Coordinates of C-alpha atoms in Angstrom, one line a residue:
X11 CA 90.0 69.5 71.5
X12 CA 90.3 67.8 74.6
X13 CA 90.6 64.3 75.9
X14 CA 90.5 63.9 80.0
X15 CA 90.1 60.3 81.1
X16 CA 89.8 59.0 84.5
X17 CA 91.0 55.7 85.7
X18 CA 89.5 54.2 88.5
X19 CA 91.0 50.3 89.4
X20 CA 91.3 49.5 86.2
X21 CA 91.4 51.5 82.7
X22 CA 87.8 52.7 81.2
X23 CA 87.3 54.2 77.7
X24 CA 88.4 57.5 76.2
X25 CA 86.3 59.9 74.9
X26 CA 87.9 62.8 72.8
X27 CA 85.8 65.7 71.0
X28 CA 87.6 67.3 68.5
X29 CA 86.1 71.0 67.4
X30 CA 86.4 70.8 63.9
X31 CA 89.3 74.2 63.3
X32 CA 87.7 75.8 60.2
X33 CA 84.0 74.5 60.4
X34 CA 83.5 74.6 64.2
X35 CA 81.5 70.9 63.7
X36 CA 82.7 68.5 66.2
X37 CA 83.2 64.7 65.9
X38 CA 84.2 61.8 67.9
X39 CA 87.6 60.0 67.8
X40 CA 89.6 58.1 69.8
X41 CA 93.9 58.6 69.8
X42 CA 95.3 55.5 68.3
X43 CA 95.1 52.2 70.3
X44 CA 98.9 52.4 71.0
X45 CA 98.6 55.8 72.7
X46 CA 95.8 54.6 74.8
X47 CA 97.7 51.3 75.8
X48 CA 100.7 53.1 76.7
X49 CA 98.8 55.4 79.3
X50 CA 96.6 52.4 80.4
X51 CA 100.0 50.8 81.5
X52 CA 101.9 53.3 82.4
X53 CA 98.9 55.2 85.0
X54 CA 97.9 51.9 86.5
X55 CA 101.8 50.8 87.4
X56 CA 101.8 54.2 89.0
X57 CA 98.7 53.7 90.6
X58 CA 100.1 51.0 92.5
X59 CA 103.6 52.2 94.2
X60 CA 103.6 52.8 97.3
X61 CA 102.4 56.0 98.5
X62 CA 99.7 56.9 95.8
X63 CA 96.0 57.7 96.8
X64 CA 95.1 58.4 92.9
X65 CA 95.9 59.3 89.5
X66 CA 94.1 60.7 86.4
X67 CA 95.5 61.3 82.9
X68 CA 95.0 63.3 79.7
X69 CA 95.5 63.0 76.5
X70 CA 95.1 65.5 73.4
X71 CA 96.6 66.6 69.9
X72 CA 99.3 69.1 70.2
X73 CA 98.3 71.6 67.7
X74 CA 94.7 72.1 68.1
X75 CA 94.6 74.3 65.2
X76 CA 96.1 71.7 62.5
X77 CA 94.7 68.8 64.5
X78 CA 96.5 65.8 62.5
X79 CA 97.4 63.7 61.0
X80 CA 95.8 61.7 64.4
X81 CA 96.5 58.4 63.2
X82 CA 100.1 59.4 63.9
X83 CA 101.0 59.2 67.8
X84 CA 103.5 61.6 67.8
X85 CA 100.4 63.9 67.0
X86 CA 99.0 63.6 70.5
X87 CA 100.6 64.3 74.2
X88 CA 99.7 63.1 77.7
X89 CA 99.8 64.4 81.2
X90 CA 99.6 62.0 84.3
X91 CA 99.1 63.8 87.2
X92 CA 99.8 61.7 90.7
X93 CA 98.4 62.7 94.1
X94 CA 100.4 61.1 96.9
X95 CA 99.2 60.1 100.0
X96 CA 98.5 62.7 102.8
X97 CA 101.5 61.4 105.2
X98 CA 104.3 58.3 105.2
X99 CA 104.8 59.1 102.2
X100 CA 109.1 57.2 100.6
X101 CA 109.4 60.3 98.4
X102 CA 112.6 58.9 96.9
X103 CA 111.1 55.7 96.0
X104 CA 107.7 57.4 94.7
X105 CA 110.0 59.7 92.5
X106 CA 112.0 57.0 91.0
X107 CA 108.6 54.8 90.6
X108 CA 106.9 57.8 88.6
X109 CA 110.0 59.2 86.8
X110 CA 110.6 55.4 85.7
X111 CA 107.1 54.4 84.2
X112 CA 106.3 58.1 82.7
X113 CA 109.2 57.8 80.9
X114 CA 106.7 56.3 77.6
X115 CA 108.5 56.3 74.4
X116 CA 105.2 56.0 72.2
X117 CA 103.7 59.5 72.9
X118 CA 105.4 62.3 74.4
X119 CA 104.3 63.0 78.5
X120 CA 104.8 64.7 80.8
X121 CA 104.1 63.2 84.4
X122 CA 103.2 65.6 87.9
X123 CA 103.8 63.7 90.9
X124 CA 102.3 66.4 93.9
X125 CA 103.2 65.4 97.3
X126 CA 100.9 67.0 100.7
X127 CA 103.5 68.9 103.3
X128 CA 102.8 67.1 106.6
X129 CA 104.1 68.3 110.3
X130 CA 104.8 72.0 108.8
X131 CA 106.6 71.1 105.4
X132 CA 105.7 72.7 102.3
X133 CA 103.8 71.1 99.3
X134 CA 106.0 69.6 96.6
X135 CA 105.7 68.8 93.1
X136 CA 107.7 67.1 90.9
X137 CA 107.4 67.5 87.1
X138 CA 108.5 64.9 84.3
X139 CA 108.7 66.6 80.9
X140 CA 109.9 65.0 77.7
X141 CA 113.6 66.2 77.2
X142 CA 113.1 69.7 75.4
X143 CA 115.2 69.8 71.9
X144 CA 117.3 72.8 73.3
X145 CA 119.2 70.5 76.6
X146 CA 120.7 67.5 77.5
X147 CA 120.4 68.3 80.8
X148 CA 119.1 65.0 82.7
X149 CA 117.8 65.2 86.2
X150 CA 117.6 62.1 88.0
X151 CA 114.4 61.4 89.9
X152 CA 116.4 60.5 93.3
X153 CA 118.1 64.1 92.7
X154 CA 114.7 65.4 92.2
X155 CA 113.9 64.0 95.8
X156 CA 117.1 64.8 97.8
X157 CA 115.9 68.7 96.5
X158 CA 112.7 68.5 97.6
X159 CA 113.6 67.2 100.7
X160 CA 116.1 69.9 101.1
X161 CA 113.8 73.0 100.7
X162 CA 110.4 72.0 102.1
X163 CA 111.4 72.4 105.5
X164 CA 113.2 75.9 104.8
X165 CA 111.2 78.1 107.5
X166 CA 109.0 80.0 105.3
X167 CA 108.7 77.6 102.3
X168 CA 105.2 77.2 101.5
X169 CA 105.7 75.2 98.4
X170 CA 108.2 73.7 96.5
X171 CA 108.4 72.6 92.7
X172 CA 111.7 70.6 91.1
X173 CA 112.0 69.5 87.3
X174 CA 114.1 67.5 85.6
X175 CA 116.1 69.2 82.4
X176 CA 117.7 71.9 84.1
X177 CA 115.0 74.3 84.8
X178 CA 115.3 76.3 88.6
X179 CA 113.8 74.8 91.5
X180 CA 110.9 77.4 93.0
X181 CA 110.1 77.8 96.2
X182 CA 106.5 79.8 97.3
X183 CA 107.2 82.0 99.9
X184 CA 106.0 85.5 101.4
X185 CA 108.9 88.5 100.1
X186 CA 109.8 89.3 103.8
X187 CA 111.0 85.7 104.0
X188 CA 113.5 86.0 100.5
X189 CA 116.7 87.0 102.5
X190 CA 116.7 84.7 105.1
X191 CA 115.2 81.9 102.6
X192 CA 118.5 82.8 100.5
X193 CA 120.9 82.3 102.6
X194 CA 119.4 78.9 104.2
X195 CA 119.3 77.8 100.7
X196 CA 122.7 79.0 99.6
X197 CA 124.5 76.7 102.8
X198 CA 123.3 73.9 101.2
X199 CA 126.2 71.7 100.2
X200 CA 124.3 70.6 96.7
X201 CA 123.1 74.3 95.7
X202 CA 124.6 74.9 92.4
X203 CA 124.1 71.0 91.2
X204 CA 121.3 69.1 89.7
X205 CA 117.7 69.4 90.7
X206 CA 119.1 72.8 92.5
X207 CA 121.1 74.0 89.5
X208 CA 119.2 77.6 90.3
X209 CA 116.1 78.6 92.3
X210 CA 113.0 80.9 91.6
X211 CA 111.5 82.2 94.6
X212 CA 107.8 83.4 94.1
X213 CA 105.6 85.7 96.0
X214 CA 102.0 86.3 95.9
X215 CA 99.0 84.5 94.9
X216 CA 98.0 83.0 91.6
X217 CA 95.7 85.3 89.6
X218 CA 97.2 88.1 91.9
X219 CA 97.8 90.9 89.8
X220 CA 99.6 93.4 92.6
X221 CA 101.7 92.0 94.8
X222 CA 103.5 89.4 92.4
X223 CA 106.9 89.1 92.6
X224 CA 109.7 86.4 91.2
X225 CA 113.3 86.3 91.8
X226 CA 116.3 83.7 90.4
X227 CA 119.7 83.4 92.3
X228 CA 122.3 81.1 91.7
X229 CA 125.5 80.0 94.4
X230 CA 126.4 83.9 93.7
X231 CA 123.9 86.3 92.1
X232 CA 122.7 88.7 93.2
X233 CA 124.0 89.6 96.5
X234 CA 122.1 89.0 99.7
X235 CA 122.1 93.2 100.4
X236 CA 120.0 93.0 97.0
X237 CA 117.7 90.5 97.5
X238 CA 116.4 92.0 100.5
X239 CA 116.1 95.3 98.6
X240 CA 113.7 93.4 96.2
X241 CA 111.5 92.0 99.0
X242 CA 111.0 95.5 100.3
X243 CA 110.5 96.9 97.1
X244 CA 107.7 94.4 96.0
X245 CA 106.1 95.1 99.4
X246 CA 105.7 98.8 98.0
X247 CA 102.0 100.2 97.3
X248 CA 103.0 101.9 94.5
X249 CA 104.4 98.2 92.9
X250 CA 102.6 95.8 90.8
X251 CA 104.8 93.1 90.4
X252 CA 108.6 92.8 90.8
X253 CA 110.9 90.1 88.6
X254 CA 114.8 89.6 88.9
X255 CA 115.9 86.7 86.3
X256 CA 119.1 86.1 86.6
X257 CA 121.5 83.6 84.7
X258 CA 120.7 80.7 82.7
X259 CA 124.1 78.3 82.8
X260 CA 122.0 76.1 80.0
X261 CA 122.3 79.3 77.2
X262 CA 125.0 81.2 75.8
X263 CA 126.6 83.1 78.7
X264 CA 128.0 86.0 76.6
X265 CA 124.5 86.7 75.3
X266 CA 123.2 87.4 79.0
X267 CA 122.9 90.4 81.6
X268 CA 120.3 89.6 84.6
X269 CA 117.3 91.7 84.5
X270 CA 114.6 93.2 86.7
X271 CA 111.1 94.1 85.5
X272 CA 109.2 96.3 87.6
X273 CA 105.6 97.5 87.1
X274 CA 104.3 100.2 89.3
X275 CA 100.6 102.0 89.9
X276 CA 101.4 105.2 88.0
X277 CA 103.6 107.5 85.5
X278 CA 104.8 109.1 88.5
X279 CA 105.9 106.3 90.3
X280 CA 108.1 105.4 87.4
X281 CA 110.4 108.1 88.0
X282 CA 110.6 107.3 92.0
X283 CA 111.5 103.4 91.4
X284 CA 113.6 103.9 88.7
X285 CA 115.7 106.6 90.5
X286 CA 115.6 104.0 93.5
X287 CA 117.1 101.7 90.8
X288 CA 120.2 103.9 89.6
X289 CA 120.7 105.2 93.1
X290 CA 121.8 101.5 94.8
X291 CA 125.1 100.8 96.1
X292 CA 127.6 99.0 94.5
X293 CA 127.4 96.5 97.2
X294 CA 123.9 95.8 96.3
X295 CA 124.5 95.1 92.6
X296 CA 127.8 93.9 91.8
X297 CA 128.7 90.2 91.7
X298 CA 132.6 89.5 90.7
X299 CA 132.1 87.9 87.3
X300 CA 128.8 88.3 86.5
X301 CA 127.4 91.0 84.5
X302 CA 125.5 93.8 85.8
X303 CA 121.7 93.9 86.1
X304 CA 119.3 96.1 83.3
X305 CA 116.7 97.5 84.5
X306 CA 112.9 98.2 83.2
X307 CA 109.9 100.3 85.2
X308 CA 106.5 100.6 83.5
X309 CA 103.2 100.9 84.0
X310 CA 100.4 98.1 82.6
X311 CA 99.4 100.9 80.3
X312 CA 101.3 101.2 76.7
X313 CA 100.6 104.8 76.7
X314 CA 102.7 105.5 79.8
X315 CA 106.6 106.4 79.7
X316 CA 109.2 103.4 80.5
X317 CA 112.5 103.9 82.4
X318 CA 115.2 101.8 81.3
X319 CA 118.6 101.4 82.8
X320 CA 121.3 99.7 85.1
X321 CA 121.3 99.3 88.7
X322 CA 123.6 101.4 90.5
X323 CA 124.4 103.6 87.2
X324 CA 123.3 106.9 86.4
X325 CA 120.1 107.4 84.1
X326 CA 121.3 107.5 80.6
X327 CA 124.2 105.3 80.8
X328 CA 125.6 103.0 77.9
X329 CA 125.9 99.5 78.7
X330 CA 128.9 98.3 80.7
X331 CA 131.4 96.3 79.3
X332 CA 131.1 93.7 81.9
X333 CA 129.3 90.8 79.9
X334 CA 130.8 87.2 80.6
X335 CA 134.1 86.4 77.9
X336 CA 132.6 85.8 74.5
X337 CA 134.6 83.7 71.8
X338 CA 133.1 84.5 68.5
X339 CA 133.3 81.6 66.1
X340 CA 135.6 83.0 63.2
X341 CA 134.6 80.1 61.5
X342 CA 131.1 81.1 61.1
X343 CA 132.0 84.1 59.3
X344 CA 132.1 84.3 55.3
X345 CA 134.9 86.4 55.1
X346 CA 138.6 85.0 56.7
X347 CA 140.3 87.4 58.9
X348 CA 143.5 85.9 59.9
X349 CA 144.4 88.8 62.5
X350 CA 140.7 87.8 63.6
X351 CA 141.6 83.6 63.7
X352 CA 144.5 84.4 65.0
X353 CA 143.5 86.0 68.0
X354 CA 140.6 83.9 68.8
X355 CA 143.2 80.8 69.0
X356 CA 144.7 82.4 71.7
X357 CA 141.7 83.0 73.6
X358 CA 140.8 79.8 73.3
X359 CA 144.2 78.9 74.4
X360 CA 144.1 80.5 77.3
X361 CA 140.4 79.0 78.2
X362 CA 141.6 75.7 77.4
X363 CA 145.0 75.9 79.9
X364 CA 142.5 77.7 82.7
X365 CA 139.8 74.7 82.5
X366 CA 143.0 72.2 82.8
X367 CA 144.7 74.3 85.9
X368 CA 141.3 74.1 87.8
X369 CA 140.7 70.8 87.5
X370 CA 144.0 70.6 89.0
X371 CA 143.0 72.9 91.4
X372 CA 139.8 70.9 92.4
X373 CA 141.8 67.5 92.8
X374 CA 144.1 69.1 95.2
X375 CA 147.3 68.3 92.6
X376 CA 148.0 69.5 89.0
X377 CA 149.8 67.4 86.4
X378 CA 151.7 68.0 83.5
X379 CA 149.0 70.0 81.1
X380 CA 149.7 69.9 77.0
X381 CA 147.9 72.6 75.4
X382 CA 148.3 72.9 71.5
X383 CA 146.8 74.4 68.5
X384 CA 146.3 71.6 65.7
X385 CA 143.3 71.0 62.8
X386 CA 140.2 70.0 63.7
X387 CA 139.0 66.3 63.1
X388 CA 137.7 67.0 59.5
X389 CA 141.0 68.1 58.5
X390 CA 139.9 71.3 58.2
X391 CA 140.6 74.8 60.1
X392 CA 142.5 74.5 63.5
X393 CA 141.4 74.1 67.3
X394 CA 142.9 74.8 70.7
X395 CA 143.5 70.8 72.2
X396 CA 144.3 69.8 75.8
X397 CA 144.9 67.1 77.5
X398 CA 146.0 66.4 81.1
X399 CA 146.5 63.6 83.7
X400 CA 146.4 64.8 87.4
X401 CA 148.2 62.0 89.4
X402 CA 145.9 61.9 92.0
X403 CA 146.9 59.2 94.0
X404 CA 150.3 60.9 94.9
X405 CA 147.8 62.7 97.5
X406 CA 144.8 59.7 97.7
X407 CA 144.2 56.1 97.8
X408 CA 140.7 57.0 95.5
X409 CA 139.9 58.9 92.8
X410 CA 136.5 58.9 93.3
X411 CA 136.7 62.1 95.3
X412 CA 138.6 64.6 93.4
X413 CA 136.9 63.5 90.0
X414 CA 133.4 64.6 92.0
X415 CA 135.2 67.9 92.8
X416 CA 136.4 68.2 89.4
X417 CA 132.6 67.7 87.7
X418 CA 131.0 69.8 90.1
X419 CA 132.9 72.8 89.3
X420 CA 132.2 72.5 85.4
X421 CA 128.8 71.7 86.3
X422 CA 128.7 74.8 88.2
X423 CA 129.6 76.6 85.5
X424 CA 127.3 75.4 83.3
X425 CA 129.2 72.6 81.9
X426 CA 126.7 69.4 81.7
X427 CA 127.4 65.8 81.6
X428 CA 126.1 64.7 78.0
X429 CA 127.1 61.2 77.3
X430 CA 129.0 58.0 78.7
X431 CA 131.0 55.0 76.6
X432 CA 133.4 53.0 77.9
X433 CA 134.2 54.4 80.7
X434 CA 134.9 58.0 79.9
X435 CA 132.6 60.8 80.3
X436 CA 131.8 63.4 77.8
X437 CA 130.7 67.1 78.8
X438 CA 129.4 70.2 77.1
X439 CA 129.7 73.7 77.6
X440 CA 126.6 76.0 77.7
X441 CA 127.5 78.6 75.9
X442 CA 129.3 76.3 72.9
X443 CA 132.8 77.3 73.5
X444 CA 134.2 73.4 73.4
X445 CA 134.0 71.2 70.9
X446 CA 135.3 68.1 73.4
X447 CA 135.5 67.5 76.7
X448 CA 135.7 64.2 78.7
X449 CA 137.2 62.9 81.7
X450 CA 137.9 59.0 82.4
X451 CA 139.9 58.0 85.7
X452 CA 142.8 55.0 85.2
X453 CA 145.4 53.6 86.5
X454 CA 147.7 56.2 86.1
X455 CA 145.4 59.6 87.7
X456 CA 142.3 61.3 86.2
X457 CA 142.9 62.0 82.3
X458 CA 141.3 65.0 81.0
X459 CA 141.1 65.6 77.3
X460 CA 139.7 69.1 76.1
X461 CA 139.4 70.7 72.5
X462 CA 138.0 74.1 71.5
X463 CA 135.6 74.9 69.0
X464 CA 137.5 75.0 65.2
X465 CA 138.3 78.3 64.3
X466 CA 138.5 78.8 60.4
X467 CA 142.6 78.5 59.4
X468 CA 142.5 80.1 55.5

């Protein structure tokens, strides 16, 4: 069930056929006037920012197998997609236009704004999704930009894609290109933030079955010496397709180890790249705090054997104790251990007084940290709480700078901005370790105030 309308200068009629799921009769419907209205308005304001040369949108139910109730508009979904002009075109100010008028609270779209490379520069593409129910990440369309204008003159960029909840940026680019394309990308002072939170470079051609290959990196992982192993090894005959994912900072951190997927020609040549795999140096696969890389070689066939493993370890090894800190939630379980409670209190103790110290750290002057264990705000169970004010302007006339260095650093660690009110801004860790954090500056310094999640007390 499908519903592709194309506007021209101004709006013309919808036409939807719906394939009836059970009877496979068809019928003719329109989505409800509302729906239609709201992508009338919204394609035609972005029809005429500066920079367009067209736009055509789509509309249709989200489950084509239950198909209703299609009065409803949440039962339908749109996609605007934007071509920009060939050259001259204000990519800042077309992002902002499209990011602002896609933003359509009547039916959920999604908006893909794809910008021609012009005097050597890649292709862009921006893409405006409705905020997924996992993340609060927010991306702001001018982030978006100052991304895209980052990586599309990177010598060997041939495209470049950048969304806005967090997902990595990716960049196109031939395998031989990966190292160099790493490093460029790496020296770029806002790698690690925003729009470039993370980055997925691809190789080979869409519908490409050998050749593929798909790599994620963050400020740190994996090493440079590793990434230009993977280039080489997707460049092998005997490889199909190569893919390294590394870690997500928007998901639980203790529940990850990066991986590589590799599938190769034949059974044979899943012994040779899996002994490749175990045989690597340390050098190549260790990253100080992050955990080290599992391994899997197949073939496409499900009769074939598969090789599983780490990199750098020997065949058959258990999995290293190297995952990032976990703190277990005591309160979650039925039974109350108070060894258990009591222990997890002083992990979180410890977090807590290392999150404060750092912040310190960042402003280039610490202040006068309180850390104590106290009930949560029901009442119930207790919670590590912190609080802190750094008196910045012993050392600076303005804040402004040291509470940027302070943010970055628990952004890049996966610690997201997640609301604003008077003044104070709240944050929230990844992996759910915190149930409060905000920082506010004042008169007196930056104030910090941090509390851990509640641990159950008896």
């Amino acid at each position: 069930m499908l519903t592709r309308r194309r506007h021209r200068a101004v709006a013309g009629a919808v036409l939807l056929t719906l394939a009836a799921a059970l009877s496979g009769c068809s019928l003719l419907t329109h989505p409800p006037a509302e729906v239609t209205a709201a992508i009338d308005r919204a394609t035609q304001a972005i029809r005429q920012s500066a920079g367009v040369a067209g736009a055509t949108s789509e509309i249709r139910p989200r489950d084509l197998k239950d198909g209703g109730p299609l009065s409803n508009p949440g039962a339908w979904t749109a996609t605007i997609t934007i071509d920009a002009d060939e050259s001259g075109v204000d990519v800042r100010a077309l992002a902002e236009s499209v990011g602002r008028n896609a933003a359509i609270g009547t039916v959920s779209t999604t908006a893909l704004l794809r910008i021609p490379g012009e005097d050597g520069a890649a292709d862009a593409q921006f893409n405006f999704t409705p905020l997924p129910d996992a993340t609060n990440i927010i991306t702001e369309p001018d982030e978006m930009a100052d991304a895209v204008l980052a990586l599309r003159d990177l010598p060997g960029a041939r495209s470049v894609a950048v969304f806005d909840h967090g997902d990595p940026a990716t960049v196109t680019a031939g395998a031989d290109r990966w190292a160099d394309l790493t490093a460029s990308v790496r020296a770029l002072p806002d790698f690690g933030l925003n729009a470039l939170s993370a980055l997925t470079l691809h190789s080979g051609q869409d519908g490409n079955e050998r050749g593929e290959a798909s790599l994620t990196l963050d400020a740190a992982s994996p090493s440079l010496d590793f990434v230009r192993f993977l280039g080489e090894l997707s460049a092998d005959r005997a490889v199909d397709s190569v893919k390294f994912t590394g870690i997500d900072v928007r998901r639980d951190l203790a529940a990850q180890r990066p991986e590589l997927h590799a599938v190769v020609s034949t059974t044979g040549d899943v012994d040779t790249v899996a002994g490749m795999l175990t045989a690597l140096d340390d050098s190549q696969t260790t990253v100080d705090g992050v955990p080290r890389a599992s391994f899997t070689v197949s073939t496409r066939s499900n009769a074939a054997p598969t090789e599983t493993g780490y990199l750098g370890l020997p065949p058959g090894s258990a999995e290293p104790d190297d995952r990032f800190f976990s703190t277990p939630n005591p309160a979650a379980d039925d039974a109350f251990d108070p060894a258990a409670a009591a222990d997890q209190l002083q992990r979180d103790r410890a977090v807590v007084t290392a999150l404060l110290d750092a912040a310190g750290d960042a402003a280039g002057i610490r202040g006068p940290a309180t850390v104590t264990i106290g009930p949560c705000a029901t009442g119930a169970n207790q919670q590590v709480q912190g609080s802190v004010v750094i008196p910045i302007f012993e050392i600076a006339d303005s804040a402004d700078e040291a509470f940027d260095a302070i943010t970055t650093g628990w952004e890049r660690q996966g610690i997201r901005k997640s609301d604003r009110a008077m003044g104070t801004d709240f944050y929230s860790a990844a992996d759910k370790s915190l149930d409060t954090l905000s920082i506010r500056g004042g008169t007196e310094g930056i104030s910090i105030t941090v509390a851990a999640r509640c641990v159950l007390s008896g």
